[in-house]
Amino acid sequence: MTLTSAIKASRRSNNKRATRGRGAAAASAASAMWGGRFSGGPSAVMERINPSIGFDRKMYRQDISGSIAHAEMLAAKRIIPPADAKAIVAGLKRIEAEIDRGAFAFKVALEDIHLNIESRLIELVGPAGGRVHTARSRNDQVATDLRLWVRDAIDEIDAALERLQAVLIRRAEEHADTILPGFTHLQPAQPVTFGHHLLAYVEMFGRDRGRFADARRRMNESPLGSAALAGTSFPIDRHMTAKALGFDRPCANSLDGVSDRDFAVEYLAAAAMCAVHLSRLAEEIVLWCSDQFRFIRLSDAFTTGSSIMPQKRNADAAELTRGKTGRIIGALNALLVVLKGLPLTFNKDMQEDKEPVFDATDTLVVCLAAAAGMVADMAVDAGAMRRATAGGFMTATDLADWLVRAGGMPFRQAHHAAGRIVKLAESREIGLDDLTLADMRAVEPRVTADVFKVLKVESAVKTRTSYGGTAPANVRRACKAARRRFLKGRAAKGT
């Protein structure tokens, strides 16, 4: 149905309602749950724009957990009979089992996951099921559910990031001695080891894990019991429900409890930064796979062919990871725009918080899996990497450093002399180490035969022993340190 036809249908429905009313039998299921004040049902357009059950059903486990904790607290505080709480808990567990096995009938007319579950609960246990909503509102219920869901998502993402780090560390250790060009401005700059290059991403993803962990700590406060916005007159124990749900404490302010979505924004910000890091890795994989580099090769598991060019092997998994970053950044922007003009407290705009969070999570999880798969899968061509260091005069900095150490020259003067020697080699279309001693002495008389010890890329790499440098010995130590810092369990063994 198009929007226009929906509006026309709505008008026809409203006209009929005006002449004869809808009647109890025609009232929507939603109005039976919350519509005591309403005599009519929603328009056709409202029935399309209002429900969230199409996406918030993802939170069914969190919703059931919250309701169980709430019911048990209500019984402990003698707000509802213990027998009713026992029936509610049993009914909720049965509903969870029904949803798990695909036997639960979700109803759009019931709008959301909260009313769908409560309605089914009343069907199963009778009027006692209606007591579960005592001293709470859908406002604090949905805020609690989403916090629980995001918290679970962070735990899943952290595990995926750890797996990716484990693969990167393992491959870095394998290639602690493999030399390739290091780039600035995508121009050859200095030789580095491939292991060192991979460990750079271990650090990036480590910071991502830190951001997610920080967000998790800040969000770990329970909104449950804030009710609609002002708290409740029932003698509830919010600390009890917070503890039962694994929160550190209840939210201190009921207004903030129902209206805060900072936690979702912060989560999406961490997800967006992580996606950017994945995109940078994906871009390098695309370059390394290209015919111009040939540094690595991906198997059929992570590449596709062309419908017209039989020779093609496209790094589509990497390209899609790079492209999907836009979806996650878009999710962050979307939620920020939703929230930017909202007064306290709850507004229905907030229903738009879930789809960006859900989509960004699904996208990030699959991209993390793809990245780990590609890093594990890639076949490294160490020869191609080494051959690529022949151009670009990548040991020119080592020449300048040697002039400082052996010739006692100020670095800026040594830099100038090295530049003139590079210019000479460039004019002859040869490498620095192909120049003769006489050639270099003609430019700078303080050059001696010892200079040739630093002009080979292997020497240049081995001398970079400063903390965090690219020397193979450094890389091996850094791999061990990274395992201690980031990995646990099976991942610590690089499996």
PDB file of N, CA and C in Angstrom, residues 6 28 55 101 128 141 158 197 284 294 321 355 365 376 387 425 434 479:
ATOM      1  N   ALA A   6      -2.848   4.686   1.749  1.00  0.00           N
ATOM      2  CA  ALA A   6      -3.045   4.511   3.182  1.00  0.00           C
ATOM      3  C   ALA A   6      -3.835   5.681   3.760  1.00  0.00           C
ATOM      4  N   SER A  28      -8.641  -2.009  18.510  1.00  0.00           N
ATOM      5  CA  SER A  28      -7.358  -2.676  18.296  1.00  0.00           C
ATOM      6  C   SER A  28      -6.896  -3.378  19.550  1.00  0.00           C
ATOM      7  N   PHE A  55      11.028  -4.459  14.554  1.00  0.00           N
ATOM      8  CA  PHE A  55      12.467  -4.453  14.856  1.00  0.00           C
ATOM      9  C   PHE A  55      12.758  -4.625  16.340  1.00  0.00           C
ATOM     10  N   ARG A 101      11.830 -20.953  19.838  1.00  0.00           N
ATOM     11  CA  ARG A 101      11.555 -22.001  18.847  1.00  0.00           C
ATOM     12  C   ARG A 101      10.671 -21.522  17.697  1.00  0.00           C
ATOM     13  N   ALA A 128      -3.419 -12.329  36.821  1.00  0.00           N
ATOM     14  CA  ALA A 128      -2.159 -12.131  37.553  1.00  0.00           C
ATOM     15  C   ALA A 128      -1.080 -11.551  36.649  1.00  0.00           C
ATOM     16  N   GLN A 141      10.802   0.752  30.914  1.00  0.00           N
ATOM     17  CA  GLN A 141      10.979  -0.618  30.416  1.00  0.00           C
ATOM     18  C   GLN A 141      11.843  -0.640  29.160  1.00  0.00           C
ATOM     19  N   ASP A 158      33.324  -7.132  21.718  1.00  0.00           N
ATOM     20  CA  ASP A 158      34.632  -7.251  22.356  1.00  0.00           C
ATOM     21  C   ASP A 158      35.258  -8.615  22.066  1.00  0.00           C
ATOM     22  N   HIS A 197      53.689  -3.725  10.743  1.00  0.00           N
ATOM     23  CA  HIS A 197      52.528  -3.106  10.112  1.00  0.00           C
ATOM     24  C   HIS A 197      51.241  -3.701  10.676  1.00  0.00           C
ATOM     25  N   GLU A 284      43.841  -1.287   2.754  1.00  0.00           N
ATOM     26  CA  GLU A 284      45.189  -1.808   2.527  1.00  0.00           C
ATOM     27  C   GLU A 284      45.136  -3.196   1.893  1.00  0.00           C
ATOM     28  N   ARG A 294      50.655  -6.778  -5.508  1.00  0.00           N
ATOM     29  CA  ARG A 294      50.827  -8.236  -5.409  1.00  0.00           C
ATOM     30  C   ARG A 294      51.511  -8.654  -4.109  1.00  0.00           C
ATOM     31  N   THR A 321      33.556  -4.371   3.414  1.00  0.00           N
ATOM     32  CA  THR A 321      33.883  -3.888   4.762  1.00  0.00           C
ATOM     33  C   THR A 321      34.154  -2.389   4.727  1.00  0.00           C
ATOM     34  N   GLU A 355      16.609   1.032  15.548  1.00  0.00           N
ATOM     35  CA  GLU A 355      17.035   0.529  14.241  1.00  0.00           C
ATOM     36  C   GLU A 355      18.485   0.905  13.915  1.00  0.00           C
ATOM     37  N   VAL A 365      29.499  -6.519  13.391  1.00  0.00           N
ATOM     38  CA  VAL A 365      29.838  -7.913  13.718  1.00  0.00           C
ATOM     39  C   VAL A 365      30.279  -8.668  12.466  1.00  0.00           C
ATOM     40  N   ALA A 376      43.513 -14.040   8.338  1.00  0.00           N
ATOM     41  CA  ALA A 376      43.926 -15.435   8.481  1.00  0.00           C
ATOM     42  C   ALA A 376      44.146 -16.092   7.121  1.00  0.00           C
ATOM     43  N   ARG A 387      60.886  -6.816  -3.064  1.00  0.00           N
ATOM     44  CA  ARG A 387      61.239  -6.163  -4.333  1.00  0.00           C
ATOM     45  C   ARG A 387      60.694  -4.748  -4.402  1.00  0.00           C
ATOM     46  N   ALA A 425      71.664   9.769  -7.495  1.00  0.00           N
ATOM     47  CA  ALA A 425      71.228   8.408  -7.821  1.00  0.00           C
ATOM     48  C   ALA A 425      70.001   8.437  -8.731  1.00  0.00           C
ATOM     49  N   ASP A 434      73.782   1.486  -5.093  1.00  0.00           N
ATOM     50  CA  ASP A 434      74.473   1.229  -6.359  1.00  0.00           C
ATOM     51  C   ASP A 434      75.489   2.326  -6.685  1.00  0.00           C
ATOM     52  N   CYS A 479      54.749  -8.754  19.965  1.00  0.00           N
ATOM     53  CA  CYS A 479      53.724  -9.795  19.835  1.00  0.00           C
ATOM     54  C   CYS A 479      53.442 -10.445  21.186  1.00  0.00           C
TER      55      CYS A 479
END
